[in-house]
mmCIF file of C-alpha atoms in Angstrom:
data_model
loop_
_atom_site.group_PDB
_atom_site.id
_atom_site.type_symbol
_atom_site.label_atom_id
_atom_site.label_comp_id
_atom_site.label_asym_id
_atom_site.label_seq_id
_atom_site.Cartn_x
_atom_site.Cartn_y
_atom_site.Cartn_z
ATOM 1 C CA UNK A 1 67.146 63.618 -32.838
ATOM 2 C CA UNK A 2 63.995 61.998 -34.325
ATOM 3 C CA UNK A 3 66.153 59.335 -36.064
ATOM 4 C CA UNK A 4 67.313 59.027 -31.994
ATOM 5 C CA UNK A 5 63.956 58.789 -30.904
ATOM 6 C CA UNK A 6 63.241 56.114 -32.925
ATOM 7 C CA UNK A 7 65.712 53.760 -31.984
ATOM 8 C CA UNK A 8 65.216 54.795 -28.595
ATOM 9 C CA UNK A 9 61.288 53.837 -29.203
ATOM 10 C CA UNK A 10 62.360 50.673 -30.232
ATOM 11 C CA UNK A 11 64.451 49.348 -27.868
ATOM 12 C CA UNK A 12 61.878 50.489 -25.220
ATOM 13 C CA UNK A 13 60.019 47.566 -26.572
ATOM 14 C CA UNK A 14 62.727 45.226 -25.781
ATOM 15 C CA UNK A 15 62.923 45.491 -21.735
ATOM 16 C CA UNK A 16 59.722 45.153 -18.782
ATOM 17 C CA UNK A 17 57.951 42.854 -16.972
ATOM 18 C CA UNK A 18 59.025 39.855 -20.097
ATOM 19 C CA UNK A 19 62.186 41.160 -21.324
ATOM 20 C CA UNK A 20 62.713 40.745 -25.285
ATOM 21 C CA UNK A 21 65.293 39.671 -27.488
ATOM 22 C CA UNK A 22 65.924 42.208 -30.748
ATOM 23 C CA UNK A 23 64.897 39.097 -33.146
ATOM 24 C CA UNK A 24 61.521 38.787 -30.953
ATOM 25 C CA UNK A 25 61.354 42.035 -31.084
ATOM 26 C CA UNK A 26 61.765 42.368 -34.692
ATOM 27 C CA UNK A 27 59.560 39.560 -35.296
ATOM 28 C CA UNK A 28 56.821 40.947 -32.777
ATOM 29 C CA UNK A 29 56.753 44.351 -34.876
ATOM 30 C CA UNK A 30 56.417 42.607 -37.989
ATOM 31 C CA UNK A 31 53.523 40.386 -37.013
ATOM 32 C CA UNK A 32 50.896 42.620 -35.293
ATOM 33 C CA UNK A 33 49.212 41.038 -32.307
ATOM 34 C CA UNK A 34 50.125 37.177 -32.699
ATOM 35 C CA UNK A 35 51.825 35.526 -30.610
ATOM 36 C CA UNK A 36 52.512 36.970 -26.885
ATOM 37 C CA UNK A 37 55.115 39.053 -27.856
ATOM 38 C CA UNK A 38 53.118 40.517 -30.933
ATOM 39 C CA UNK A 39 50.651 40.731 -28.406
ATOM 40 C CA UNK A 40 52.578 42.482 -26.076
ATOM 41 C CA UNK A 41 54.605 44.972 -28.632
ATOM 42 C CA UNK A 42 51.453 46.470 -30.146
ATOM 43 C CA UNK A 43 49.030 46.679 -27.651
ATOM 44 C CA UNK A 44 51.153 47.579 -24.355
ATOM 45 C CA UNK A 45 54.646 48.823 -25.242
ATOM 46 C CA UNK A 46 54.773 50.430 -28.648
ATOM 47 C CA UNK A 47 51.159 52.786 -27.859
ATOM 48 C CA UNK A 48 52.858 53.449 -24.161
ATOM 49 C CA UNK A 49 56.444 54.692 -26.455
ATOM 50 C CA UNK A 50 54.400 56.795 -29.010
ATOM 51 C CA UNK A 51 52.367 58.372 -26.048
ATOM 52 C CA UNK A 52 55.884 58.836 -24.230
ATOM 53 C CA UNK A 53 57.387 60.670 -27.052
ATOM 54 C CA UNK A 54 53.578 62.803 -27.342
ATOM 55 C CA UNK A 55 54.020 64.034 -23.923
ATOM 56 C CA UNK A 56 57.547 64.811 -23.646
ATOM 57 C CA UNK A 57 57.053 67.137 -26.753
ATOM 58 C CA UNK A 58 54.303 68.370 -25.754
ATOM 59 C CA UNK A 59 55.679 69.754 -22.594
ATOM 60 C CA UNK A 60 59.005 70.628 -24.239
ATOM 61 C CA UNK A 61 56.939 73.135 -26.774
ATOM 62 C CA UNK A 62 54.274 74.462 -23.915
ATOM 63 C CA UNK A 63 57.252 75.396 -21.876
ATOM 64 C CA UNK A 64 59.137 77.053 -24.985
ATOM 65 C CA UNK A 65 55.782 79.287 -26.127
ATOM 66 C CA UNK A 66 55.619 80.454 -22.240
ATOM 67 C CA UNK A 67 59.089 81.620 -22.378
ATOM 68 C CA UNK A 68 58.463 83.319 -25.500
ATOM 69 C CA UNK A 69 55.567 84.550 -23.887
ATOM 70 C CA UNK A 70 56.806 86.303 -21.189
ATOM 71 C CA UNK A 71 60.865 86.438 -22.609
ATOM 72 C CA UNK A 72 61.330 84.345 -19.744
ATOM 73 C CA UNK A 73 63.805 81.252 -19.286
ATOM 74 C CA UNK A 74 61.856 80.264 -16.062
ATOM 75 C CA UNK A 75 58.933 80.150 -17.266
ATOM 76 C CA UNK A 76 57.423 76.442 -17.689
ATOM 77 C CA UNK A 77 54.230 74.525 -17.280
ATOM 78 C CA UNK A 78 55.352 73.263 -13.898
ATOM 79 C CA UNK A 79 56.706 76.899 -12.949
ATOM 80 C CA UNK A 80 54.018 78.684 -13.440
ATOM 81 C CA UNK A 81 50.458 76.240 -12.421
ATOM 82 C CA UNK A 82 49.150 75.097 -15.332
ATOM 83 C CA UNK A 83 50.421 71.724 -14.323
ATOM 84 C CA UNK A 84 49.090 72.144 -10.860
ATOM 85 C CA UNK A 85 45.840 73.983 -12.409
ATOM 86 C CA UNK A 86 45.327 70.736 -14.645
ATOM 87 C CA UNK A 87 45.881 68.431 -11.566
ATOM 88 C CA UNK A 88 43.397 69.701 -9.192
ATOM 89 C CA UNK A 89 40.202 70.352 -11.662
ATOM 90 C CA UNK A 90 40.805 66.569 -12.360
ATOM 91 C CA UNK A 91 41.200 65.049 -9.330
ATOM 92 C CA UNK A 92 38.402 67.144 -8.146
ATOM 93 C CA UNK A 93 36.153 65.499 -11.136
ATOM 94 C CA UNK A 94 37.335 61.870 -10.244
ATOM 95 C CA UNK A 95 36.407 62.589 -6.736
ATOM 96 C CA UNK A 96 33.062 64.821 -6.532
ATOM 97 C CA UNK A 97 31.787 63.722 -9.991
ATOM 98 C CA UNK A 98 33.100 59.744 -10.724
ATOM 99 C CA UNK A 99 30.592 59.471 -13.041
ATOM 100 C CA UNK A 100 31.468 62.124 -15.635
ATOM 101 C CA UNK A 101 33.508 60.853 -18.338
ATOM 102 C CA UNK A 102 37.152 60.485 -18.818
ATOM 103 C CA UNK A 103 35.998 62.216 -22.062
ATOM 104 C CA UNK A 104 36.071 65.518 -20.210
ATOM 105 C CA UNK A 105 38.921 65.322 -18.226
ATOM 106 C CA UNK A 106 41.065 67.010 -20.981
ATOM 107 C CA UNK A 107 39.020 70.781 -21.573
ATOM 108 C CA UNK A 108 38.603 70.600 -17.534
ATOM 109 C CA UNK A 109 42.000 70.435 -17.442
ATOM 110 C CA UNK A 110 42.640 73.056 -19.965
ATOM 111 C CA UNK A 111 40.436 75.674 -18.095
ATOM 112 C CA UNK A 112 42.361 74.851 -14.666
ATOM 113 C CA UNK A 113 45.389 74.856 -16.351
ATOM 114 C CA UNK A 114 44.897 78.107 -17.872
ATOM 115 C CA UNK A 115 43.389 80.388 -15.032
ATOM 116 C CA UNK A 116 46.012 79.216 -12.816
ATOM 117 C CA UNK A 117 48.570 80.309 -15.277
ATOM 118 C CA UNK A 118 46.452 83.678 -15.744
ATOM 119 C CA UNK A 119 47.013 84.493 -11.788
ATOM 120 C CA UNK A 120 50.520 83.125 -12.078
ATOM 121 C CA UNK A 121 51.511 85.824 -14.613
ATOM 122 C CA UNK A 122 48.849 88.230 -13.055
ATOM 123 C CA UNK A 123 51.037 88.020 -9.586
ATOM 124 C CA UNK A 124 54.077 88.406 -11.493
ATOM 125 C CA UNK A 125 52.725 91.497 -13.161
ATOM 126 C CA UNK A 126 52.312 89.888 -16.708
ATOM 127 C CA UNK A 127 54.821 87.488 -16.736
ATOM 128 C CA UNK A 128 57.273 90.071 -17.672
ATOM 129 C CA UNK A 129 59.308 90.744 -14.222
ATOM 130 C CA UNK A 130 62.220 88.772 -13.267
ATOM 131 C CA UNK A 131 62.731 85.432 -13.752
ATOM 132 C CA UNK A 132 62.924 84.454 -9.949
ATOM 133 C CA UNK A 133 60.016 86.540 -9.036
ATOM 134 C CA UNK A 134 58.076 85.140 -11.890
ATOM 135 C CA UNK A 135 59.500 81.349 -10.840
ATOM 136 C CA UNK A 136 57.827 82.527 -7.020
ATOM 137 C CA UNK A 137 54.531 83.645 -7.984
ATOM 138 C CA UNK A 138 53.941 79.863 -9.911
ATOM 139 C CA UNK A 139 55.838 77.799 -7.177
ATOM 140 C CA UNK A 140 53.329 79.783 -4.819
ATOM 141 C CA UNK A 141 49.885 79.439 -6.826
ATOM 142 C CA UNK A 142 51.740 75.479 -7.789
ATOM 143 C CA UNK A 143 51.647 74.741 -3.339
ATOM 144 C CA UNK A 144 48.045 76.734 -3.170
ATOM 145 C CA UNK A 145 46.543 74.130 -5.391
ATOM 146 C CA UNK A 146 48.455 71.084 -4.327
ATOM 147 C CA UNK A 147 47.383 71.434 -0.836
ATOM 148 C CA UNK A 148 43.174 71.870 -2.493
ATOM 149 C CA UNK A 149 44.338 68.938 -4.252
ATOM 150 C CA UNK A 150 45.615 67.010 -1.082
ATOM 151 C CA UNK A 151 42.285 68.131 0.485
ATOM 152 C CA UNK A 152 40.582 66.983 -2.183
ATOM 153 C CA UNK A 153 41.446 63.271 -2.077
ATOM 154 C CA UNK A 154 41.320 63.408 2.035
ATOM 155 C CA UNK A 155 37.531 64.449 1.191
ATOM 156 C CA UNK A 156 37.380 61.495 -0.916
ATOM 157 C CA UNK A 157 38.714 58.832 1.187
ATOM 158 C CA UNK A 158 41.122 55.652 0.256
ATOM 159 C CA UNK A 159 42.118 56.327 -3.112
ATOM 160 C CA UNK A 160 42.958 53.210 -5.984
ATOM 161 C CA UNK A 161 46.855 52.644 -6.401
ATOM 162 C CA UNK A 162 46.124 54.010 -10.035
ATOM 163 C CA UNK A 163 45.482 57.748 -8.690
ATOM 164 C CA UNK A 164 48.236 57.610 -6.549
ATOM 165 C CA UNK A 165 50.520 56.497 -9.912
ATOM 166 C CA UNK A 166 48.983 58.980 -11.888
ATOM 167 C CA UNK A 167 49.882 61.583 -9.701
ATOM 168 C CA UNK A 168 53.148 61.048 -9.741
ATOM 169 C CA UNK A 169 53.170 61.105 -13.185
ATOM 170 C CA UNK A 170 53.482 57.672 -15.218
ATOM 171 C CA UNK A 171 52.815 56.018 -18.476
ATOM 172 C CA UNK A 172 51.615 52.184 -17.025
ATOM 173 C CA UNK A 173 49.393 50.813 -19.201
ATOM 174 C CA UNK A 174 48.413 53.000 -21.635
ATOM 175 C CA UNK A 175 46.746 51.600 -24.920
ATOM 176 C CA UNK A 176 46.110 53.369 -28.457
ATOM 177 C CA UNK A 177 42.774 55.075 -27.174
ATOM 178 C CA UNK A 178 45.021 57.397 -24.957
ATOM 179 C CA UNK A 179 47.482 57.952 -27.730
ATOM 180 C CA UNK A 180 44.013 59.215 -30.165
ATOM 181 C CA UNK A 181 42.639 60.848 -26.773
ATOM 182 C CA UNK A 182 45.628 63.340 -26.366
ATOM 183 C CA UNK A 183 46.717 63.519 -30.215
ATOM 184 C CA UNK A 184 44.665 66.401 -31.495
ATOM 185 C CA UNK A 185 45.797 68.689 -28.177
ATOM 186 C CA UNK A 186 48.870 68.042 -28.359
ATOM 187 C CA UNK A 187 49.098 68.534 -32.127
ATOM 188 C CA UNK A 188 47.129 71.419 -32.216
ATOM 189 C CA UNK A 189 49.639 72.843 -29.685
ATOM 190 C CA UNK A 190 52.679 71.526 -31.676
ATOM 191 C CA UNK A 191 50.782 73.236 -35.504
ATOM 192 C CA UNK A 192 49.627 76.209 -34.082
ATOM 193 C CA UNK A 193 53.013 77.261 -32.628
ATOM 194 C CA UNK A 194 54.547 76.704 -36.070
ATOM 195 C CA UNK A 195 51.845 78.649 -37.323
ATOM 196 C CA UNK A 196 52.595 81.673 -35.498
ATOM 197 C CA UNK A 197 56.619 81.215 -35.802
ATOM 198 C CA UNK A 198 56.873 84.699 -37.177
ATOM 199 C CA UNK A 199 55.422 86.562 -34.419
ATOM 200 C CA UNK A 200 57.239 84.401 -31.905
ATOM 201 C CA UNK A 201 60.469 85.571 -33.863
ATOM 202 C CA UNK A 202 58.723 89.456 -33.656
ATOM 203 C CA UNK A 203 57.704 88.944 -29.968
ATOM 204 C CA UNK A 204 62.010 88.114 -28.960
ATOM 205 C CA UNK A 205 62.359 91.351 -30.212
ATOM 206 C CA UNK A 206 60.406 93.161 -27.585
ATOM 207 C CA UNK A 207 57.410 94.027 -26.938
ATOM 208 C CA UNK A 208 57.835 97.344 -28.399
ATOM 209 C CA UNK A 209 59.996 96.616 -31.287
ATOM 210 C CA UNK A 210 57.180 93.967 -32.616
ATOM 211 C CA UNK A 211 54.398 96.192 -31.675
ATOM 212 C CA UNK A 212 56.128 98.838 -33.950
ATOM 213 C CA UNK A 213 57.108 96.125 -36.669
ATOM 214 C CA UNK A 214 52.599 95.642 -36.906
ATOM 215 C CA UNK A 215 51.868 92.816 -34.790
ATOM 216 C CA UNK A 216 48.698 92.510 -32.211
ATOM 217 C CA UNK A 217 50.337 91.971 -28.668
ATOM 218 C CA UNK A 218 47.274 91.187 -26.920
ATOM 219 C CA UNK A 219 46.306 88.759 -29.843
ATOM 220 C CA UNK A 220 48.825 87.162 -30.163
ATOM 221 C CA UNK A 221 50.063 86.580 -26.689
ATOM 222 C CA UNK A 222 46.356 85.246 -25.960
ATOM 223 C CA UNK A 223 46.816 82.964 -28.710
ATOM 224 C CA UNK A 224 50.059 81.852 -27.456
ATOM 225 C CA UNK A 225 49.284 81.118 -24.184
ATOM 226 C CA UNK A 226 45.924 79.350 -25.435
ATOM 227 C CA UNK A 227 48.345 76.965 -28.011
ATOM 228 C CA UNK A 228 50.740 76.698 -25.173
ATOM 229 C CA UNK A 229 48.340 74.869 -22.317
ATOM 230 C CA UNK A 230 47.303 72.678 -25.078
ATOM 231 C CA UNK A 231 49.908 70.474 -24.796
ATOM 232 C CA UNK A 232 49.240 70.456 -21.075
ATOM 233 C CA UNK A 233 45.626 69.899 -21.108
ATOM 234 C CA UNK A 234 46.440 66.839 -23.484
ATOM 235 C CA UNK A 235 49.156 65.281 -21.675
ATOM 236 C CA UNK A 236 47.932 65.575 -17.916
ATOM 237 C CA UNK A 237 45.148 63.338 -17.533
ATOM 238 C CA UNK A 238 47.340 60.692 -19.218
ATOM 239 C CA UNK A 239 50.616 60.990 -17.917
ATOM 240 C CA UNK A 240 50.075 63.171 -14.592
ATOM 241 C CA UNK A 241 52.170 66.118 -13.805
ATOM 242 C CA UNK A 242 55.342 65.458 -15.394
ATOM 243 C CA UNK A 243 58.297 67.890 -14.121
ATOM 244 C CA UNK A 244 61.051 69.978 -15.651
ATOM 245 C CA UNK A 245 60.689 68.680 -18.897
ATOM 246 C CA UNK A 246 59.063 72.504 -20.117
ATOM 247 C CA UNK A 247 61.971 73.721 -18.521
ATOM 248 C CA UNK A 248 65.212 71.823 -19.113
ATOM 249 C CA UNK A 249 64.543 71.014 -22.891
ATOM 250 C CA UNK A 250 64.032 74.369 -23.982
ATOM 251 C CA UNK A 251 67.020 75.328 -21.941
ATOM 252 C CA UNK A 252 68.981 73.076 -23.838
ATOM 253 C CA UNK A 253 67.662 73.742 -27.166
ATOM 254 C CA UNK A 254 68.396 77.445 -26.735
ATOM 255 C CA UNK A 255 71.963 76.766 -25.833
ATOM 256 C CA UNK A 256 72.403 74.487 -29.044
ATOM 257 C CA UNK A 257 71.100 77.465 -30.989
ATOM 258 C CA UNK A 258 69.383 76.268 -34.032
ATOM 259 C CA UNK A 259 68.552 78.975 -35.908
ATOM 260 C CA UNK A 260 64.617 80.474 -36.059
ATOM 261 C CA UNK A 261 61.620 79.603 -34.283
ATOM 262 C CA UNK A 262 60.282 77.577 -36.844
ATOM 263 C CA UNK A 263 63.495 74.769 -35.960
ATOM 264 C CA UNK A 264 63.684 75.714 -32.842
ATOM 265 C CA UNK A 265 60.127 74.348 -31.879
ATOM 266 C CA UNK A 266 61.063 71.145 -34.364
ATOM 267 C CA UNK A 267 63.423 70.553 -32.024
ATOM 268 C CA UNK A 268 62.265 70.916 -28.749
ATOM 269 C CA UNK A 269 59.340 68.562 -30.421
ATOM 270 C CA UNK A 270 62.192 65.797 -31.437
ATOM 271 C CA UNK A 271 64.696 65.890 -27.891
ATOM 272 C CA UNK A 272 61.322 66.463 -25.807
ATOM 273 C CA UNK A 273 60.080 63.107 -26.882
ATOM 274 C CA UNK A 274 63.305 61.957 -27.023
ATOM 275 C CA UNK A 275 64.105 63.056 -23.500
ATOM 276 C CA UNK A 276 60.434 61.120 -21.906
ATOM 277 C CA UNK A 277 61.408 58.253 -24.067
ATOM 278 C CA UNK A 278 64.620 57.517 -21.969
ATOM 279 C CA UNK A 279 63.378 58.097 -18.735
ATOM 280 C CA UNK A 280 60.003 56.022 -19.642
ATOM 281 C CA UNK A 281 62.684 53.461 -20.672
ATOM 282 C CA UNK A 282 64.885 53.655 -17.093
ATOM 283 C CA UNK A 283 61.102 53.906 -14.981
ATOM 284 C CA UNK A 284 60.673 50.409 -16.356
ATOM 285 C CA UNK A 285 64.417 49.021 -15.368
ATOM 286 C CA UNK A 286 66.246 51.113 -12.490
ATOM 287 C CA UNK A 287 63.435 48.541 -10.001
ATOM 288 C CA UNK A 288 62.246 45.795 -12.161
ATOM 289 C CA UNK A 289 60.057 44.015 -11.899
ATOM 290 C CA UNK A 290 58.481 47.132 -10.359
ATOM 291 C CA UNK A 291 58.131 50.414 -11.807
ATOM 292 C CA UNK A 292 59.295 54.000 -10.767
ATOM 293 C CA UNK A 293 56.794 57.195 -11.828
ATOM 294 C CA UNK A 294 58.276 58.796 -14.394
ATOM 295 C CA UNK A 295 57.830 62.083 -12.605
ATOM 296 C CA UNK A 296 60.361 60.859 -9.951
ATOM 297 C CA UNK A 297 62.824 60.527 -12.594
ATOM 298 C CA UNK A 298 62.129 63.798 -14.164
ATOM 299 C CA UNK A 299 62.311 65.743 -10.825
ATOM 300 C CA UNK A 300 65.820 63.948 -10.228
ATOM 301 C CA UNK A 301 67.165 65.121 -13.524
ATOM 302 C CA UNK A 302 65.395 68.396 -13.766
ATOM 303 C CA UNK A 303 65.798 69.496 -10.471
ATOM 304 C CA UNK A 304 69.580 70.649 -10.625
ATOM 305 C CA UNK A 305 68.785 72.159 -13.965
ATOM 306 C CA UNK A 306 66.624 74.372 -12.068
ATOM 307 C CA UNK A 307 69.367 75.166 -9.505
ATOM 308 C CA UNK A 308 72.048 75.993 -12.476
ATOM 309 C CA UNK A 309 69.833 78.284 -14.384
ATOM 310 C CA UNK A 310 68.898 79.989 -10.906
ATOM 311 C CA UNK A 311 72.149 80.475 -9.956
ATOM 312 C CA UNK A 312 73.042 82.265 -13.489
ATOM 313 C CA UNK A 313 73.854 86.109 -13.242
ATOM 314 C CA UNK A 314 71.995 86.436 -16.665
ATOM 315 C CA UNK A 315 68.730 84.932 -15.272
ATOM 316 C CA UNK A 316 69.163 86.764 -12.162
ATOM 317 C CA UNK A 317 69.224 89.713 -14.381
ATOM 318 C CA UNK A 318 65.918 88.736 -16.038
ATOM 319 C CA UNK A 319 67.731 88.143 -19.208
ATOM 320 C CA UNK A 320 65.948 85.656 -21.686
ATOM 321 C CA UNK A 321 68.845 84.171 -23.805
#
C-alpha cells in the first residue's frame, strides 16, 4: 500500500491547473525548483501530496485508537466531535482574535477537539454503549457546535473565499511550512499508538480481561484518547474537517484482517494516506480548471459506508469486529 501511495503521489504531480507530461514530470523532480515545472513540482504539488498522505493517516489511525477505545466500529473523529470540537475553537480564534497566530491554532484545536469528544463519550455513558447510540450522542454534540460555529462567522461578517474552502475541507495551496506545522502531531499520534500496541491488543480483550491481565484502564484509555486527537488537532487547521476517512479505513482494514495491532495501525497509516491521496488527486480533475473540497468527495464516498455498517446486525448488536 505504501509502494501504492507512492505512485499515486507521483502522478498527483502530473495533473492541475498546467497539466504535466511523466518526462516533465520526471525531469521537474530531478531538478528542484528550476524551471516552471521544477517550480511548480516542489513548491505547490509534491508538499500539497505529502501533506495529503499526513492527513489521511492521520485520521485513519485517530479513528482506529477511538474504536479501540471504546470497542466501537462507529466510533470516529467525525462521529464523535473532535472534528467539530477542532472546527469551532478555530474559527472562533480567526474571528474574535485575528491577530493570534496561526501558531496556535493546532493545541486550540486539540483542547476543542478533546472536550467535545469527552461529552461525546460522557453522553454515551463512556463510549461503551451501542454503536448507534454512541454514533447519536457525537452526531448531536457534531450539530451543537456547527450551528456555534455558523454563529460564529455570522458574528464575524463576510468571510474570505479561503475560510469558506477550508471548511469544507481542502488541501489548495499548501507549502512545506504546513507539512513541518502538522508533522510532529500527527507523528506523535502515529508513534505513540505503536507504542502502546500491546495494551490496545489487551484492551480488545475487554475491559475486564485486560484489567485482570495488569493493565491501568484509566491510564491507558486517557493516553489513548490523548494520542488519538493528535492526529486531529494536526490535520484540522490545515485541511479542515475531513469526513469518513476515521471511519471507512479502519473499517476496511479490519475486514482485511492483518494480524496484531502493531500492522494493523501500519496499515491504516499506508491506505489512509493512500485513500486522501486519490481523492486529493480527483478534487483537482472531476471540475478542472476549478477545484472540488476534498471533504465533498470524502462525504460522497464515506457516506454509504456509514449506511452499510449501520445497517449491519453485528453493529446493531454493539459488536466491535
Amino acid at each position: 500500500m505504501l509502494l501504492v501511495s507512492i505512485v499515486i503521489g507521483f502522478l498527483g504531480l502530473l495533473v492541475g491547473a498546467k497539466p504535466m507530461t511523466l518526462d516533465a514530470a520526471l525531469r521537474a523532480v530531478a531538478a528542484p525548483n528550476v524551471g516552471t515545472d521544477g517550480i511548480i513540482v516542489w513548491t505547490l504539488r509534491f508538499p500539497r501530496s505529502i501533506a495529503a498522505f499526513l492527513v489521511g493517516s492521520g485520521l485513519a489511525v485517530s479513528g482506529y485508537l477511538l474504536q479501540s477505545i471504546t470497542r466501537n466500529p462507529l466510533a470516529a473523529p467525525d462521529l464523535t466531535g473532535a472534528t467539530a470540537g477542532a472546527v469551532v475553537v478555530i474559527v472562533s480564534c480567526f474571528v474574535f482574535l485575528p491577530s493570534l497566530s496561526s501558531v496556535y491554532y493546532a493545541p486550540i484545536g486539540f483542547v476543542g477537539a478533546l472536550s467535545a469528544s469527552a461529552l461525546t463519550f460522557w453522553v454515551s455513558r463512556g463510549g461503551t454503549a451501542s454503536p448507534l447510540h454512541l454514533a447519536l450522542g457525537g452526531v448531536t454534540i457534531s450539530l451543537f457546535l456547527a450551528g456555534i460555529t455558523t454563529y460564529v462567522l455570522l458574528l464575524g461578517g463576510p468571510q474570505s473565499p479561503s475560510v469558506m474552502f477550508w471548511l469544507s475541507g481542502g488541501l489548495q495551496g499548501r507549502s512545506w511550512n504546513h507539512v513541518l506545522f502538522m508533522l510532529p502531531w500527527i507523528g506523535i499520534g502515529i508513534g505513540g499508538a505503536l507504542v502502546c500496541s500491546r495494551a490496545i491488543q489487551l484492551l480488545a480483550l475487554g475491559d475486564e480481561v485486560a484489567a485482570g491481565m495488569g493493565l491501568r484502564l484509566g491510564f491507558f484509555k486517557a493516553a489513548l484518547l490523548v494520542l488519538a486527537i493528535l492526529p486531529v488537532a494536526g490535520a484540522t487547521p490545515i485541511a479542515g474537517p475531513i469526513a469518513f476517512i476515521g471511519l471507512a479505513v479502519p473499517h476496511v482494514v479490519r475486514l482485511l484482517r492483518v494480524g496484531g495491532p502493531a500492522v494493523t495501525i501500519a496499515v491504516n497509516v499506508a491506505l489512509g494516506g493512500m485513500v486522501l491521496l486519490i481523492a486529493d488527486i480527483l478534487a483537482r480533475t472531476i471540475a478542472a480548471p476549478r477545484e472540488l473540497p476534498i471533504g465533498i468527495l470524502t462525504a460522497i464516498i464515506g457516506g454509504p459506508v456509514f449506511i452499510y455498517l449501520a445497517q449491519r446486525r453485528s453493529f446493531l448488536a454493539g459488536e466491535a469486529r
